[in-house]
Amino acid sequence: MVNLLRLLWLIILLLDLFITKSMAAFVPTSRYYQGSVIIGNKMYFLGGIVNSGKGTNSLFYLDVSLPFNSANPKWTDLTSVAPIPVNSAFAPPCVGGSNKATIFLFEHHKTNNDNSTTIVTFTFDSTTQKWSTPTTTGAPQTREDMKAVIDKNGKIYINGGFEPYKTQKSYNSTFIFDSSSLSWTNGSNAPIIRSAYTATLLSNGLIVYIGGTNDDPSPEINMNLISIYNTNNGTWSLMNATGDPIMARQSYAAVLNKNGFIVIYGGAANNYTVAPNPALATLDTNSMPYKWSAKQFNSVYAPPPLAYHSAQLVGDYMIIAFGAGLLNAKFDLATAPNNNIFILDTSNYTWVSSINNVSTLIVNPSGPSNPNPTTSNSSDNNSSHITIPLIAGLGSAFIIIASIIGIVFWYRKRRLHYIATPGTNTRE
Ligand SMILES: *[C@@H]1O[C@H](CO)[C@@H](O)[C@H](O)[C@H]1NC(C)=O
Ligand SMILES: *[C@@H]1O[C@H](CO)[C@@H](O)[C@H](O)[C@H]1NC(C)=O
Ligand SMILES: *[C@@H]1O[C@H](CO)[C@@H](O)[C@H](O)[C@H]1NC(C)=O
Ligand SMILES: *[C@@H]1O[C@H](CO)[C@@H](O)[C@H](O)[C@H]1NC(C)=O
Ligand SMILES: *[C@@H]1O[C@H](CO)[C@@H](O)[C@H](O)[C@H]1NC(C)=O
Ligand SMILES: *[C@@H]1O[C@H](CO)[C@@H](O)[C@H](O)[C@H]1NC(C)=O
Ligand SMILES: *[C@@H]1O[C@H](CO)[C@@H](O)[C@H](O)[C@H]1NC(C)=O
Ligand SMILES: *[C@@H]1O[C@H](CO)[C@@H](O)[C@H](O)[C@H]1NC(C)=O
Ligand SMILES: *[C@@H]1O[C@H](CO)[C@@H](O)[C@H](O)[C@H]1NC(C)=O
């Protein structure tokens, strides 16, 4: 009797385990040179080079309106419903469209087997979760390893980048894509050739281009030598930043915090053999010229040296994701992969393990004008973030309840069987 009960419980537990496991949360694999954007409460990740050494068509997101711990973020995979039309990496995404709900992805492939000579624009409508390939006019020569930045008028600026097929060189060109008319024009050339840089739009309409490489034998560009594009009148200027010495780097990441400081992390120096110092630094764009400040840290929650990672700002928090670590003087996905995220509180430059107070998470899409920033009050009904655990929980609860009912009946049956006098037990 007791043994039978134990057996039943064991079966219930095993079933429960099975159900929970079969609905186990999606965890993305390590990757680098993925794209990343924020729309509303969702931080989307696009493609990236994965362990095979090839780009991937994966698309997934993190709902940043929910409290989360960097050790256990709740990802939602969209790859099965909305894969990127090509295997993508080194291709910059940018958020635009009338509702700031469309991802524009600037690719160098038309299909997986077609190296495009001109930039291919794919769009993802995050409300319908559908990809399109709109027809554009005047598409410029293809590029990779650059950034795309959108201004308040819906114009997307692409500076420099690397031409991977014909010349295999970096450039100083300025391509401007009007996201409403879907037409390309040329801007004036930048004062410095760059790829693998960061680009940050300030609230005054200036785009600040820092670091990266210009393909010279000494590859990384001095971090003080800052190219600035003025979106108000289409002109370039150069600035010599001051402050703490910041070692040159490429394939690092930057965000603009609420106080007008560009916060940078990581990257690679000396042709991808060295992690540049300091890993973490800020550029104060309120001072003239802009001023660097090195940030020291010592925290169990800090990231290792990383290159080719991405970073986004959520409220005060800089969220760093993926990228390759450094091992044996090489930033290598195979030997030092990273599929973790790391969280920096940019109000005091402290690395933290979790974000709990969702009311602090006012998310600004990458454009400067977001009249209705989305707060934690999520009306997001599509989010499987909550529904997956919920379904798993309900499933388990159902099985447990069903089992209890089963046990009760089994007991009753046994009791009836034993105490009923022959002929009176109609249930037999
Ligand atoms: C595309 O370019 C890569 C080099 O970047 C080359 O290895 C590959 O063969 C090219 N593919 C086609 C279909 O031309
Ligand atoms: C932009 O300039 C390039 C030359 O650098 C030229 O080939 C291309 O046609 C120009 N595009 C437009 C839209 O004017
Ligand atoms: C920018 O590119 C143009 C065209 O390739 C070139 O003539 C010019 O010298 C470049 N400027 C710099 C600063 O490299
Ligand atoms: C950088 O390293 C690559 C191999 O990792 C090598 O082919 C290239 O020549 C190096 N470039 C410089 C400027 O040292
Ligand atoms: C563009 O604007 C900047 C900053 O206001 C100014 O210094 C510069 O002279 C302007 N350039 C042109 C060509 O209007
Ligand atoms: C930057 O400083 C260097 C000397 O350190 C000087 O030669 C150069 O002209 C300066 N450039 C600008 C844009 O101020
Ligand atoms: C950093 O700021 C946050 C929020 O203002 C605060 O909770 C935290 O204690 C601060 N950390 C340190 C080390 O001062
Ligand atoms: C959460 O953040 C908001 C806005 O910063 C603040 O007003 C509130 O007191 C915080 N709540 C908690 C529990 O820390
Ligand atoms: C959250 O939603 C509720 C009901 O839709 C609404 O009454 C409340 O004002 C919202 N709060 C915020 C901060 O948007």
Coordinates of C-alpha atoms and ligand atoms in Angstrom, one line a residue:
M1 CA 0.0 0.0 0.0
V2 CA 2.6 2.5 1.1
N3 CA 4.9 1.2 -1.7
L4 CA 2.2 1.8 -4.2
L5 CA 1.7 5.3 -3.0
R6 CA 5.4 5.9 -3.3
L7 CA 5.4 4.5 -6.8
L8 CA 2.5 6.9 -7.7
W9 CA 4.4 9.9 -6.3
L10 CA 7.5 8.9 -8.2
I11 CA 5.5 8.7 -11.4
I12 CA 4.0 12.1 -10.7
L13 CA 7.4 13.6 -10.0
L14 CA 8.8 12.1 -13.2
L15 CA 6.0 13.4 -15.3
D16 CA 6.3 16.8 -13.7
L17 CA 10.0 16.8 -14.5
F18 CA 9.4 15.7 -18.0
I19 CA 6.8 18.4 -18.6
T20 CA 8.9 21.2 -17.1
K21 CA 12.0 20.0 -19.1
S22 CA 10.1 19.7 -22.3
M23 CA 9.1 23.3 -21.9
A24 CA 12.5 24.4 -20.7
A25 CA 13.3 28.0 -21.4
F26 CA 15.1 28.9 -24.6
V27 CA 18.8 29.7 -24.0
P28 CA 20.7 31.2 -27.0
T29 CA 24.1 29.8 -27.8
S30 CA 27.3 31.9 -27.7
R31 CA 27.7 34.2 -30.7
Y32 CA 29.5 37.4 -31.7
Y33 CA 28.9 40.2 -34.1
Q34 CA 25.2 39.9 -33.6
G35 CA 22.9 42.9 -34.1
S36 CA 20.9 44.3 -31.2
V37 CA 18.1 46.9 -30.9
I38 CA 15.5 47.9 -28.4
I39 CA 11.8 48.3 -29.3
G40 CA 9.6 49.2 -26.4
N41 CA 10.4 46.7 -23.6
K42 CA 12.1 44.2 -25.9
M43 CA 15.8 43.9 -26.5
Y44 CA 16.1 42.1 -29.8
F45 CA 19.2 40.1 -31.0
L46 CA 19.8 39.4 -34.6
G47 CA 22.0 36.8 -36.1
G48 CA 25.7 36.7 -35.2
I49 CA 28.5 34.3 -35.9
V50 CA 27.9 31.1 -34.0
N51 CA 30.1 28.1 -33.3
S52 CA 30.0 26.8 -36.8
G53 CA 31.9 30.0 -37.8
K54 CA 29.0 31.1 -39.9
G55 CA 26.3 33.7 -39.5
T56 CA 22.8 32.6 -38.3
N57 CA 19.2 33.7 -39.1
S58 CA 18.2 33.7 -35.4
L59 CA 16.0 36.3 -33.9
F60 CA 15.2 36.4 -30.2
Y61 CA 14.5 38.9 -27.5
L62 CA 14.7 39.7 -23.8
D63 CA 11.8 41.4 -22.2
V64 CA 13.5 44.0 -20.1
S65 CA 10.3 45.2 -18.4
L66 CA 10.3 42.1 -16.1
P67 CA 12.7 41.9 -13.2
F68 CA 15.6 39.7 -14.2
N69 CA 18.9 38.2 -13.1
S70 CA 21.8 38.2 -15.4
A71 CA 22.4 34.5 -14.5
N72 CA 18.9 33.5 -15.7
P73 CA 17.5 35.9 -18.2
K74 CA 14.2 34.8 -19.8
W75 CA 14.7 34.8 -23.5
T76 CA 12.0 34.4 -26.1
D77 CA 13.0 32.9 -29.4
L78 CA 11.3 34.1 -32.6
T79 CA 13.5 32.2 -35.0
S80 CA 10.9 29.5 -35.8
V81 CA 8.2 32.1 -36.6
A82 CA 10.3 34.9 -38.0
P83 CA 13.9 33.9 -39.0
I84 CA 16.0 36.6 -40.6
P85 CA 15.8 36.1 -44.4
V86 CA 19.5 35.5 -44.5
N87 CA 22.2 34.2 -42.2
S88 CA 23.3 37.5 -40.8
A89 CA 26.4 38.9 -39.0
F90 CA 28.4 42.1 -39.1
A91 CA 25.2 43.8 -40.4
P92 CA 23.8 46.7 -38.5
P93 CA 20.2 46.9 -37.5
C94 CA 18.4 50.2 -36.7
V95 CA 14.9 50.9 -35.4
G96 CA 12.6 53.2 -37.4
G97 CA 9.1 53.4 -39.0
S98 CA 6.2 55.5 -38.0
N99 CA 5.7 53.7 -34.7
K100 CA 9.4 53.1 -34.1
A101 CA 8.5 49.4 -34.3
T102 CA 10.3 48.4 -37.5
I103 CA 13.9 47.0 -37.6
F104 CA 15.9 48.0 -40.7
L105 CA 18.7 45.5 -41.2
F106 CA 21.5 46.5 -43.7
E107 CA 22.9 43.3 -45.1
H108 CA 25.6 42.4 -47.6
H109 CA 23.8 39.2 -48.6
K110 CA 20.6 39.0 -50.6
T111 CA 20.3 35.3 -50.0
N112 CA 22.6 32.9 -48.3
N113 CA 24.2 32.2 -51.7
D114 CA 24.4 35.7 -53.0
N115 CA 27.1 38.2 -52.1
S116 CA 25.4 41.4 -52.9
T117 CA 27.4 44.2 -54.5
T118 CA 25.0 46.8 -53.0
I119 CA 23.5 47.1 -49.5
V120 CA 20.4 45.0 -49.1
T121 CA 17.7 46.4 -46.8
F122 CA 15.5 43.9 -44.9
T123 CA 12.7 45.1 -42.6
F124 CA 11.1 43.4 -39.6
D125 CA 7.8 44.7 -38.4
S126 CA 7.8 43.8 -34.7
T127 CA 4.0 44.2 -34.4
T128 CA 3.2 41.7 -37.1
Q129 CA 6.4 39.7 -36.7
K130 CA 7.0 39.7 -40.4
W131 CA 10.1 40.3 -42.5
S132 CA 10.0 42.1 -45.8
T133 CA 12.5 43.0 -48.5
P134 CA 11.4 46.5 -49.6
T135 CA 12.6 47.9 -52.9
T136 CA 15.0 50.8 -52.3
T137 CA 16.5 53.3 -54.8
G138 CA 20.1 54.2 -55.2
A139 CA 21.5 51.4 -52.9
P140 CA 25.2 52.1 -52.3
Q141 CA 28.1 49.7 -52.5
T142 CA 27.9 46.9 -49.9
R143 CA 29.5 47.3 -46.5
E144 CA 29.8 45.4 -43.3
D145 CA 31.1 46.0 -39.7
M146 CA 29.6 49.5 -39.6
K147 CA 26.8 51.1 -37.5
A148 CA 23.4 52.5 -38.6
V149 CA 22.0 55.5 -36.6
I150 CA 18.6 57.1 -37.2
D151 CA 17.8 60.8 -36.6
K152 CA 14.5 62.3 -35.5
N153 CA 13.4 62.7 -39.2
G154 CA 13.8 59.0 -39.9
K155 CA 17.1 59.4 -41.8
I156 CA 19.5 56.6 -41.2
Y157 CA 23.3 57.4 -41.4
I158 CA 25.9 54.7 -42.3
N159 CA 29.5 55.8 -42.1
G160 CA 32.4 53.9 -43.5
G161 CA 32.5 50.2 -42.9
F162 CA 34.3 47.4 -44.7
E163 CA 33.7 46.2 -48.3
P164 CA 34.1 42.4 -48.0
Y165 CA 34.2 41.3 -51.6
K166 CA 35.8 43.6 -54.2
T167 CA 38.3 45.8 -52.4
Q168 CA 38.4 44.3 -48.8
K169 CA 39.0 47.8 -47.5
S170 CA 37.4 50.1 -45.0
Y171 CA 35.9 53.4 -46.3
N172 CA 35.0 57.0 -45.2
S173 CA 31.8 57.2 -47.2
T174 CA 28.5 58.5 -45.7
F175 CA 25.4 56.7 -46.9
I176 CA 22.0 58.2 -45.9
F177 CA 18.9 56.1 -46.1
D178 CA 15.5 57.9 -45.9
S179 CA 13.4 55.3 -44.1
S180 CA 10.1 56.8 -45.3
S181 CA 10.9 57.1 -49.0
L182 CA 13.3 54.1 -49.0
S183 CA 15.9 56.0 -51.0
W184 CA 19.6 56.3 -50.6
T185 CA 21.8 59.4 -51.0
N186 CA 25.4 60.1 -50.4
G187 CA 26.6 62.4 -47.7
S188 CA 30.0 64.0 -47.6
N189 CA 33.0 61.8 -46.8
A190 CA 34.1 61.4 -43.1
P191 CA 37.4 62.9 -42.1
I192 CA 38.7 59.4 -41.0
I193 CA 38.2 56.0 -42.6
R194 CA 36.6 53.7 -40.0
S195 CA 35.0 50.3 -39.5
A196 CA 34.4 48.3 -36.2
Y197 CA 33.7 51.6 -34.5
T198 CA 30.9 52.9 -32.3
A199 CA 28.4 55.6 -33.3
T200 CA 26.3 57.5 -30.8
L201 CA 23.6 60.0 -31.6
L202 CA 23.4 62.9 -29.1
S203 CA 20.2 64.8 -28.3
N204 CA 21.6 67.8 -30.2
G205 CA 21.7 65.8 -33.5
L206 CA 25.4 65.1 -33.6
I207 CA 26.6 61.6 -34.3
V208 CA 29.8 60.8 -32.4
Y209 CA 32.1 58.2 -34.1
I210 CA 34.8 56.8 -31.9
G211 CA 37.5 54.2 -32.3
G212 CA 37.5 51.3 -34.7
T213 CA 40.1 50.6 -37.4
N214 CA 41.1 52.2 -40.7
D215 CA 43.0 49.1 -42.1
D216 CA 46.4 50.7 -41.5
P217 CA 49.2 48.5 -40.4
S218 CA 48.7 49.8 -36.9
P219 CA 45.0 49.1 -37.0
E220 CA 43.1 50.8 -34.2
I221 CA 42.3 54.5 -34.3
N222 CA 43.3 56.8 -31.5
M223 CA 40.3 57.2 -29.1
N224 CA 40.9 60.9 -28.8
L225 CA 40.4 61.4 -32.5
I226 CA 36.6 61.7 -32.7
S227 CA 34.7 62.3 -36.0
I228 CA 31.4 64.1 -35.5
Y229 CA 28.6 64.2 -38.1
N230 CA 26.1 67.0 -37.7
T231 CA 22.7 65.7 -38.9
N232 CA 21.3 69.3 -38.7
N233 CA 23.4 70.5 -41.6
G234 CA 25.2 67.5 -43.0
T235 CA 28.7 68.5 -42.1
W236 CA 31.6 66.5 -40.6
S237 CA 34.1 67.8 -38.0
L238 CA 37.0 66.3 -36.0
M239 CA 37.6 66.7 -32.3
N240 CA 40.5 66.0 -30.1
A241 CA 39.0 64.6 -26.9
T242 CA 40.9 65.2 -23.6
G243 CA 41.0 63.4 -20.2
D244 CA 42.3 60.0 -19.1
P245 CA 44.4 58.0 -21.7
I246 CA 42.1 55.4 -23.3
M247 CA 43.8 52.7 -25.2
A248 CA 42.7 52.4 -28.9
R249 CA 40.3 49.6 -29.7
Q250 CA 37.9 48.1 -32.2
S251 CA 34.8 45.9 -31.9
Y252 CA 33.8 47.4 -28.6
A253 CA 30.4 48.7 -27.5
A254 CA 29.0 52.0 -26.4
V255 CA 25.8 53.5 -25.0
L256 CA 24.7 57.0 -24.1
N257 CA 23.6 57.4 -20.6
K258 CA 21.0 59.8 -19.2
N259 CA 23.6 62.4 -18.2
G260 CA 25.2 62.6 -21.7
F261 CA 28.1 60.4 -21.0
I262 CA 29.1 57.8 -23.7
V263 CA 29.9 54.7 -21.8
I264 CA 32.2 52.2 -23.6
Y265 CA 33.2 48.7 -22.7
G266 CA 35.7 46.2 -24.0
G267 CA 36.9 45.7 -27.5
A268 CA 40.2 44.4 -28.9
A269 CA 43.6 46.1 -29.5
N270 CA 46.8 45.2 -31.3
N271 CA 45.1 43.3 -34.0
Y272 CA 42.8 41.3 -31.6
T273 CA 45.6 40.1 -29.4
V274 CA 45.1 42.4 -26.3
A275 CA 42.2 43.6 -24.2
P276 CA 42.6 47.4 -24.2
N277 CA 42.9 49.4 -20.9
P278 CA 40.8 50.6 -19.3
A279 CA 38.0 48.2 -20.2
L280 CA 35.4 50.6 -19.0
A281 CA 35.4 54.3 -19.7
T282 CA 33.1 57.3 -20.2
L283 CA 33.3 60.3 -22.6
D284 CA 31.6 63.4 -21.2
T285 CA 29.9 65.1 -24.1
N286 CA 28.7 68.0 -22.0
S287 CA 32.3 69.4 -21.8
M288 CA 34.0 70.9 -24.8
P289 CA 36.1 69.2 -26.0
Y290 CA 34.6 65.9 -24.9
K291 CA 36.5 64.4 -21.9
W292 CA 37.4 60.8 -21.2
S293 CA 37.3 59.2 -17.8
A294 CA 38.7 55.8 -17.0
K295 CA 36.5 53.6 -14.7
Q296 CA 38.0 51.0 -12.5
F297 CA 35.9 48.2 -11.1
N298 CA 36.2 45.1 -9.1
S299 CA 33.1 43.0 -9.0
V300 CA 32.1 39.4 -9.3
Y301 CA 29.4 40.6 -11.6
A302 CA 31.8 42.3 -14.0
P303 CA 32.2 40.8 -17.5
P304 CA 35.5 39.3 -18.6
P305 CA 37.4 41.0 -21.4
L306 CA 35.0 40.9 -24.4
A307 CA 35.1 41.9 -28.1
Y308 CA 32.4 41.9 -30.7
H309 CA 29.7 42.1 -28.0
S310 CA 26.7 44.4 -28.0
A311 CA 25.4 46.9 -25.5
Q312 CA 22.1 48.6 -24.9
L313 CA 20.9 51.1 -22.4
V314 CA 17.8 50.3 -20.3
G315 CA 17.0 53.0 -17.8
D316 CA 20.3 53.5 -16.0
Y317 CA 21.5 50.1 -16.9
M318 CA 24.0 49.2 -19.7
I319 CA 23.3 45.6 -20.7
I320 CA 26.2 43.9 -22.4
A321 CA 25.5 40.7 -24.3
F322 CA 27.4 37.9 -26.1
G323 CA 30.8 38.5 -27.8
A324 CA 34.1 36.6 -27.6
G325 CA 36.4 36.4 -24.6
L326 CA 40.2 36.6 -24.7
L327 CA 42.4 33.4 -24.4
N328 CA 46.0 33.0 -25.5
A329 CA 46.2 36.4 -26.9
K330 CA 43.1 35.8 -29.1
F331 CA 39.5 36.9 -29.0
D332 CA 38.0 33.6 -30.0
L333 CA 34.4 32.3 -29.9
A334 CA 35.5 28.7 -29.9
T335 CA 37.8 28.9 -26.9
A336 CA 36.3 31.8 -24.9
P337 CA 32.6 31.9 -25.8
N338 CA 30.2 34.1 -24.0
N339 CA 26.4 33.7 -24.0
N340 CA 26.0 35.7 -20.8
I341 CA 24.7 39.1 -20.2
F342 CA 26.3 41.7 -17.8
I343 CA 24.6 44.7 -16.2
L344 CA 26.3 48.0 -15.4
D345 CA 24.5 50.6 -13.3
T346 CA 25.6 53.8 -15.2
S347 CA 24.5 56.0 -12.4
N348 CA 27.5 54.9 -10.3
Y349 CA 29.4 52.5 -12.6
T350 CA 28.7 49.5 -10.5
W351 CA 28.2 46.0 -12.0
V352 CA 25.1 44.3 -10.7
S353 CA 23.6 40.9 -11.0
S354 CA 20.0 41.8 -11.4
I355 CA 17.4 44.5 -12.2
N356 CA 14.5 44.4 -9.8
N357 CA 12.8 47.7 -9.9
V358 CA 11.0 47.6 -13.2
S359 CA 9.7 51.1 -12.8
T360 CA 13.2 52.4 -13.4
L361 CA 13.3 50.8 -16.8
I362 CA 12.2 53.5 -19.2
V363 CA 13.3 52.3 -22.5
N364 CA 14.3 54.6 -25.3
P365 CA 14.4 53.2 -28.8
S366 CA 17.7 54.0 -30.6
G367 CA 16.2 57.2 -32.1
P368 CA 16.3 60.3 -29.9
S369 CA 12.6 61.2 -30.0
N370 CA 10.4 58.7 -28.2
P371 CA 7.5 60.7 -27.0
N372 CA 5.9 57.7 -25.2
P373 CA 8.6 55.7 -23.6
T374 CA 7.3 52.3 -22.6
T375 CA 7.4 51.6 -19.0
S376 CA 7.0 48.4 -17.0
N377 CA 3.3 48.5 -17.3
S378 CA 3.4 45.9 -20.0
S379 CA 0.3 45.3 -22.0
D380 CA 2.3 42.7 -24.0
N381 CA 0.1 39.8 -24.5
N382 CA 2.3 38.0 -26.9
S383 CA 5.1 37.5 -24.5
S384 CA 5.8 33.8 -24.0
H385 CA 8.1 34.9 -21.2
I386 CA 5.2 34.5 -18.8
T387 CA 3.2 32.0 -20.7
I388 CA 5.8 29.3 -20.9
P389 CA 6.4 28.9 -17.2
L390 CA 2.7 29.4 -16.7
I391 CA 1.8 26.6 -19.1
A392 CA 4.4 24.4 -17.5
G393 CA 3.1 25.2 -14.1
L394 CA -0.5 24.6 -15.1
G395 CA 0.5 21.3 -16.8
S396 CA 2.2 20.1 -13.6
A397 CA -0.6 21.3 -11.4
F398 CA -3.1 19.5 -13.7
I399 CA -1.1 16.3 -13.5
I400 CA -0.8 16.5 -9.7
I401 CA -4.5 17.2 -9.3
A402 CA -5.5 14.5 -11.7
S403 CA -3.2 12.1 -9.8
I404 CA -4.7 13.1 -6.4
I405 CA -8.2 12.5 -7.8
G406 CA -6.9 9.2 -9.1
I407 CA -5.5 8.2 -5.7
V408 CA -8.7 9.2 -4.0
F409 CA -10.7 7.0 -6.4
W410 CA -8.3 4.2 -6.0
Y411 CA -8.6 4.4 -2.2
R412 CA -12.4 4.6 -2.4
K413 CA -12.4 1.6 -4.7
R414 CA -10.2 -0.4 -2.5
R415 CA -12.2 0.6 0.6
L416 CA -15.5 -0.3 -1.2
H417 CA -14.0 -3.5 -2.3
Y418 CA -13.0 -4.5 1.2
I419 CA -16.0 -3.4 3.2
A420 CA -18.8 -4.1 0.8
T421 CA -20.6 -7.2 1.4
P422 CA -21.0 -9.3 -1.7
G423 CA -23.9 -8.2 -3.9
T424 CA -24.3 -4.8 -2.3
N425 CA -21.4 -3.2 -4.1
T426 CA -23.0 -1.9 -7.2
R427 CA -19.8 -0.2 -8.3
E428 CA -18.0 -3.5 -8.9
Ligands
LIG1 C1 30.9 35.4 -51.0 O1 32.1 36.0 -50.5 C2 32.9 35.1 -49.7 C3 34.0 35.9 -49.2 O2 33.6 36.9 -48.3 C4 33.4 34.0 -50.5 O3 34.1 33.1 -49.7 C5 32.2 33.2 -51.1 O4 32.6 32.2 -52.0 C6 31.3 34.2 -51.9 N1 30.1 33.5 -52.3 C7 29.6 33.6 -53.5 C8 28.4 32.8 -53.8 O5 30.2 34.3 -54.4
LIG2 C1 27.1 57.7 -54.2 O1 28.5 57.8 -54.6 C2 29.0 56.7 -55.3 C3 30.5 56.9 -55.6 O2 31.1 57.0 -54.4 C4 28.2 56.5 -56.6 O3 28.7 55.4 -57.3 C5 26.8 56.4 -56.3 O4 26.0 56.3 -57.5 C6 26.3 57.5 -55.5 N1 24.9 57.2 -55.1 C7 24.0 58.1 -55.2 C8 22.6 57.7 -54.7 O5 24.2 59.2 -55.6
LIG3 C1 37.8 59.6 -48.2 O1 37.6 58.8 -49.3 C2 37.8 59.5 -50.5 C3 37.3 58.6 -51.7 O2 37.8 57.3 -51.5 C4 39.3 59.9 -50.6 O3 39.5 60.6 -51.8 C5 39.7 60.7 -49.4 O4 41.1 60.9 -49.4 C6 39.3 60.0 -48.2 N1 39.6 60.8 -47.0 C7 40.3 60.4 -46.0 C8 40.4 61.3 -44.8 O5 40.8 59.3 -45.9
LIG4 C1 46.5 40.7 -37.9 O1 46.4 39.4 -37.6 C2 46.1 38.6 -38.8 C3 46.0 37.1 -38.4 O2 45.3 37.0 -37.2 C4 47.2 38.8 -39.8 O3 46.9 38.1 -41.0 C5 47.4 40.2 -40.1 O4 48.5 40.4 -41.0 C6 47.6 41.0 -38.8 N1 47.7 42.4 -39.2 C7 48.6 43.2 -38.7 C8 48.5 44.7 -39.1 O5 49.4 42.9 -37.9
LIG5 C1 27.0 73.2 -39.4 O1 26.7 73.5 -38.0 C2 27.8 73.6 -37.2 C3 27.3 73.7 -35.8 O2 26.2 74.5 -35.6 C4 28.6 74.9 -37.6 O3 29.7 75.0 -36.8 C5 29.0 74.7 -39.1 O4 29.6 75.9 -39.5 C6 27.8 74.4 -39.9 N1 28.2 74.2 -41.3 C7 27.6 74.6 -42.3 C8 28.2 74.3 -43.7 O5 26.5 75.2 -42.3
LIG6 C1 44.5 67.4 -32.5 O1 45.7 67.5 -31.8 C2 46.8 67.3 -32.6 C3 48.1 67.4 -31.8 O2 47.9 66.6 -30.7 C4 46.8 68.4 -33.7 O3 47.9 68.2 -34.5 C5 45.5 68.4 -34.4 O4 45.5 69.5 -35.3 C6 44.4 68.4 -33.5 N1 43.2 68.3 -34.3 C7 42.0 68.9 -34.1 C8 40.9 68.6 -34.9 O5 42.0 69.7 -33.2
LIG7 C1 24.6 52.4 -7.2 O1 23.4 53.0 -7.4 C2 22.3 52.2 -7.2 C3 21.0 52.9 -7.6 O2 21.1 54.3 -7.4 C4 22.3 51.8 -5.7 O3 21.2 51.0 -5.4 C5 23.6 51.1 -5.4 O4 23.7 50.8 -4.0 C6 24.8 52.0 -5.8 N1 26.0 51.2 -5.6 C7 27.0 51.6 -5.1 C8 28.2 50.7 -4.9 O5 27.1 52.8 -4.6
LIG8 C1 11.7 52.1 -8.0 O1 12.1 53.2 -8.8 C2 11.2 54.3 -8.8 C3 11.7 55.3 -9.8 O2 13.1 55.5 -9.7 C4 11.2 54.8 -7.3 O3 10.4 55.9 -7.3 C5 10.7 53.7 -6.4 O4 10.8 54.2 -5.1 C6 11.6 52.5 -6.6 N1 11.0 51.4 -5.8 C7 11.7 50.6 -5.0 C8 11.0 49.5 -4.3 O5 13.0 50.7 -5.0
LIG9 C1 -0.8 50.7 -16.0 O1 -2.0 50.2 -16.6 C2 -3.2 50.5 -15.8 C3 -4.4 49.8 -16.4 O2 -4.2 49.7 -17.8 C4 -3.3 52.0 -15.7 O3 -4.5 52.3 -14.9 C5 -2.1 52.6 -15.1 O4 -2.2 54.0 -15.2 C6 -0.9 52.2 -15.9 N1 0.3 52.7 -15.3 C7 1.3 53.2 -16.0 C8 2.5 53.6 -15.2 O5 1.3 53.4 -17.2

